[in-house]
Coordinates of C-alpha atoms in Angstrom, one line a residue:
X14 CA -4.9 -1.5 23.6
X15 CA -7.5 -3.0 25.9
X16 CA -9.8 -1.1 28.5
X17 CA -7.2 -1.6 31.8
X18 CA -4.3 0.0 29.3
X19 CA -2.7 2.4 31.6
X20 CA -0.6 5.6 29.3
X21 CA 2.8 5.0 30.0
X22 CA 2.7 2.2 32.8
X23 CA 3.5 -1.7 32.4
X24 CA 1.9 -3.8 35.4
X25 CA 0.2 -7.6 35.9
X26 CA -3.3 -7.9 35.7
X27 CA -4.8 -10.6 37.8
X28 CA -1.2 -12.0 38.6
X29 CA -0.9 -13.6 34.7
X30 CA -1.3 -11.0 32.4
X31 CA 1.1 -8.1 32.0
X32 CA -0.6 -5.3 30.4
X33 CA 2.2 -2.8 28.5
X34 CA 0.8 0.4 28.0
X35 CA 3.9 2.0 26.3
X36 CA 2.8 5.6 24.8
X37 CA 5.8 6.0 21.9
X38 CA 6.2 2.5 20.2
X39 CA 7.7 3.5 16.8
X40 CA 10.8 4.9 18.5
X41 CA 11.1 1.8 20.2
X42 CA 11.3 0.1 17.1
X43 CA 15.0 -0.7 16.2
X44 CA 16.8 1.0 13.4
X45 CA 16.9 -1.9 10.9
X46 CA 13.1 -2.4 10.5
X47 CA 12.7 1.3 10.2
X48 CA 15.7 1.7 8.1
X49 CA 14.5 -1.4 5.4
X50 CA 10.9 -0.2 5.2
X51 CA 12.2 3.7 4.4
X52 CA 14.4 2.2 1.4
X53 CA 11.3 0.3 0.2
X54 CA 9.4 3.4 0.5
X55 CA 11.8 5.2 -1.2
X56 CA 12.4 2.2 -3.8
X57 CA 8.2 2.5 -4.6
X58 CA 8.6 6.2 -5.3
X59 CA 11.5 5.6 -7.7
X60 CA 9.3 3.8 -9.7
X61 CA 6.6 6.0 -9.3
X62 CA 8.2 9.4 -9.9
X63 CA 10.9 8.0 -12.6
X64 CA 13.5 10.8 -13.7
X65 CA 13.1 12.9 -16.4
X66 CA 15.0 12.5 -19.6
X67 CA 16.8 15.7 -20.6
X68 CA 15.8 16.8 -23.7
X69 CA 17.9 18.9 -25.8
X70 CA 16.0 21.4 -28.3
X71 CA 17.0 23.2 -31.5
X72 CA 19.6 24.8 -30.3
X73 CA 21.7 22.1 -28.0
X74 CA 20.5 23.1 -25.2
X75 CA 19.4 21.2 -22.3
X76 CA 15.6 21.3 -21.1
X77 CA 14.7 19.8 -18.2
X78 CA 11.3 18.6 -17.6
X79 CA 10.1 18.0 -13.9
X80 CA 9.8 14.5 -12.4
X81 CA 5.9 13.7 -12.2
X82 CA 3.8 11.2 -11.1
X83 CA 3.4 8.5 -13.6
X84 CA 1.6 4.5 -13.1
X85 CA 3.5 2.2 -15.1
X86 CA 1.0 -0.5 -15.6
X87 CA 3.6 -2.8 -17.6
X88 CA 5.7 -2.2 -14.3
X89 CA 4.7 -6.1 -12.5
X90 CA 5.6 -4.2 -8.6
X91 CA 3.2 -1.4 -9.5
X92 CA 0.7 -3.6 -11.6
X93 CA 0.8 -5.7 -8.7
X94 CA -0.2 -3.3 -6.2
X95 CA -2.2 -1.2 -8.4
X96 CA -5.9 -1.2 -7.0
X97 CA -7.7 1.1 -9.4
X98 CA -6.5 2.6 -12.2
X99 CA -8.4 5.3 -14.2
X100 CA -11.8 4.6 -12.6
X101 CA -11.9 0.4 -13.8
X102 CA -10.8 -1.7 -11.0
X103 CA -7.5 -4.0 -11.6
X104 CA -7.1 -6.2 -8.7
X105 CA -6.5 -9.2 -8.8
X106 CA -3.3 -8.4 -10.9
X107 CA -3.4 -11.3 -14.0
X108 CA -1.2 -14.8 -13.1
X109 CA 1.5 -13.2 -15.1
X110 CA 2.5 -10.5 -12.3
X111 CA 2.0 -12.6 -9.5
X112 CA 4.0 -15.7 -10.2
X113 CA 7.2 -15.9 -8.0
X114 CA 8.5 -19.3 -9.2
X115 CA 10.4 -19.2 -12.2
X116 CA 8.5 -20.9 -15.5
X117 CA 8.8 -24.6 -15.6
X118 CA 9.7 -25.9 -19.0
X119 CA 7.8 -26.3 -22.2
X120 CA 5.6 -29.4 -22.1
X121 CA 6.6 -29.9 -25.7
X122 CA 10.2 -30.1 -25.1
X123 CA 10.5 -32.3 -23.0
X124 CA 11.9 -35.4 -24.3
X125 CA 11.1 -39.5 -22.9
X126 CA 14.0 -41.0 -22.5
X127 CA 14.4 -44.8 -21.6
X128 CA 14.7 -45.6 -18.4
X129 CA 16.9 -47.8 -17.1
X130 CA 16.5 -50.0 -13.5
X131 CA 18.5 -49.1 -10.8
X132 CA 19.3 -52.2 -8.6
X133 CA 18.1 -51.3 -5.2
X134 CA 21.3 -51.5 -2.8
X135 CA 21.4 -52.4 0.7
X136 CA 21.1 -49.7 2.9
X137 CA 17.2 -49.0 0.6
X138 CA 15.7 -52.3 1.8
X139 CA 12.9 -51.4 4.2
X140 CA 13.2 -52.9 7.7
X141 CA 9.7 -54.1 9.5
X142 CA 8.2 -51.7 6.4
X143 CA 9.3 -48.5 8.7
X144 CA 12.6 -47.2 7.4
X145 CA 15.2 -48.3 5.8
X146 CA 18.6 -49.7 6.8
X147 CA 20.0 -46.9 5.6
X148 CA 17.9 -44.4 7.6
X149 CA 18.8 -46.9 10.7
X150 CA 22.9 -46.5 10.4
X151 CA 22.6 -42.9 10.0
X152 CA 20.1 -42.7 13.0
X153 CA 23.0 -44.8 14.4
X154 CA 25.8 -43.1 13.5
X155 CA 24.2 -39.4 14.6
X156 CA 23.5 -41.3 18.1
X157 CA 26.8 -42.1 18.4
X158 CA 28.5 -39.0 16.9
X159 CA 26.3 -37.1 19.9
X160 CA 27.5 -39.6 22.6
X161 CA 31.3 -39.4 21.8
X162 CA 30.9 -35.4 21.5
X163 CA 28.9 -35.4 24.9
X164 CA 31.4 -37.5 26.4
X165 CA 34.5 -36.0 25.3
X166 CA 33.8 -32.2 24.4
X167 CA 32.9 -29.8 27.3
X168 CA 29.5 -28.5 28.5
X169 CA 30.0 -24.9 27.0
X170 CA 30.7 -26.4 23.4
X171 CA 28.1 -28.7 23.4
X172 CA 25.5 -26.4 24.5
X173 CA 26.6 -24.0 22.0
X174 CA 26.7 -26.9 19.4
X175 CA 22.9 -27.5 19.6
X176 CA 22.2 -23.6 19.9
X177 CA 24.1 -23.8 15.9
X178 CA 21.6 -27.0 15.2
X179 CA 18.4 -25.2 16.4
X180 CA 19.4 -21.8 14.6
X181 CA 19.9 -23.9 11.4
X182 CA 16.4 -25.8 11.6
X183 CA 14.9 -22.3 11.9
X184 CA 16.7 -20.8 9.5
X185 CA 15.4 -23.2 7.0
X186 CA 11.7 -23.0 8.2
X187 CA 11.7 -19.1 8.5
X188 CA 14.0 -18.0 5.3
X189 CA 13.8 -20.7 3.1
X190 CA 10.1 -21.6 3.1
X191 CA 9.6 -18.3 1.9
X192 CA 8.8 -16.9 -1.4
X193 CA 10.9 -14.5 -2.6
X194 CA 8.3 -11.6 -2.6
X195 CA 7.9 -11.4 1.0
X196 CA 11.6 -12.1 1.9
X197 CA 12.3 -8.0 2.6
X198 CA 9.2 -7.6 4.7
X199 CA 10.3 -11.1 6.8
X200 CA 13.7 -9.8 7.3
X201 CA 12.2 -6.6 8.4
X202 CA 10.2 -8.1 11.1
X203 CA 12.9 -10.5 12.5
X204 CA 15.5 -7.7 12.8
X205 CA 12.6 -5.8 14.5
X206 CA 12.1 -8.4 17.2
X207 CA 15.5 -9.1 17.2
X208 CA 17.0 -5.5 17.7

């Protein structure tokens, strides 16, 4: 939204910036993004509204009690995103809640063992105090590996090849760098962009 957004009308401003002035953007949204943040939605209310038990009275017969509204603070999802809770403010939610690695080991119990040298082999000497030889024949051999494939594979392989390389560099740098509390909402936003 800027002051030269027209209602309904995509055009180029000053021949280098396109202005999109698209009126209905949440149905262009694709189905996944709308379809993961709906089942969170409906995850949060779960916890929120939790069933009611049925209770059974004198004589055996089943009462019902209505589903209500109920803030679980020993919940950590709702604890965690739990504001204010009976007029005393809560946030930030304690270290406890938060933490999305799991806990390291007890300082106590962990035991000193001895030691023992490893005898450095020869593809760990450093060369020139840059890398090692090691690093060097692999640098090597991926050279190579890349120049018999160029020369013997065709184009179309090749190309798709690399396409596999770069998709797995990213994959590592967009889902494995991150935590594991914000891996639904990243997942939502790349199958938004992506459908």
């Amino acid at each position: 939204n800027c002051e030269l957004t027209r209602a309904g009308e995509s055009y180029v401003y000053d021949n280098r910036v396109t202005i999109i002035g698209t009126t209905n953007l949440i149905s262009r949204m694709s189905w996944q993004a709308s379809s993961m943040y709906s089942n969170n939605m409906a995850n949060l209310l779960d916890l929120l509204c939790p069933h009611p038990q049925v209770q059974r009275d004198d004589q055996e017969q089943a009462v019902e009690t209505m589903q209500s509204f109920h803030i679980d603070m020993e919940d950590p999802v709702i604890r965690g995103m739990t504001c204010v809770h009976n007029k005393t403010i809560t946030w930030p939610p304690p270290a406890s809640v938060t933490k999305t690695s799991g806990p390291g080991g007890n300082q106590a119990e962990v035991q000193l063992t001895k030691k023992t040298e490893a005898t450095p082999s020869v593809f760990s000497t450093r060369v020139v105090d840059l890398c090692t030889i090691g690093e060097i024949v692999a640098l090597l051999l991926t050279v190579l590996f890349f120049f018999v494939l160029g020369c013997l594979a065709p184009v179309s392989f090749v190309t798709q090849f690399l396409y596999f390389i770069l998709a797995g560099f990213l994959g590592c740098y967009l889902i494995w760098a991150v935590e594991p509390a914000l891996f639904s909402p990243l997942m939502s936003i790349s199958n938004s962009l992506s459908g």
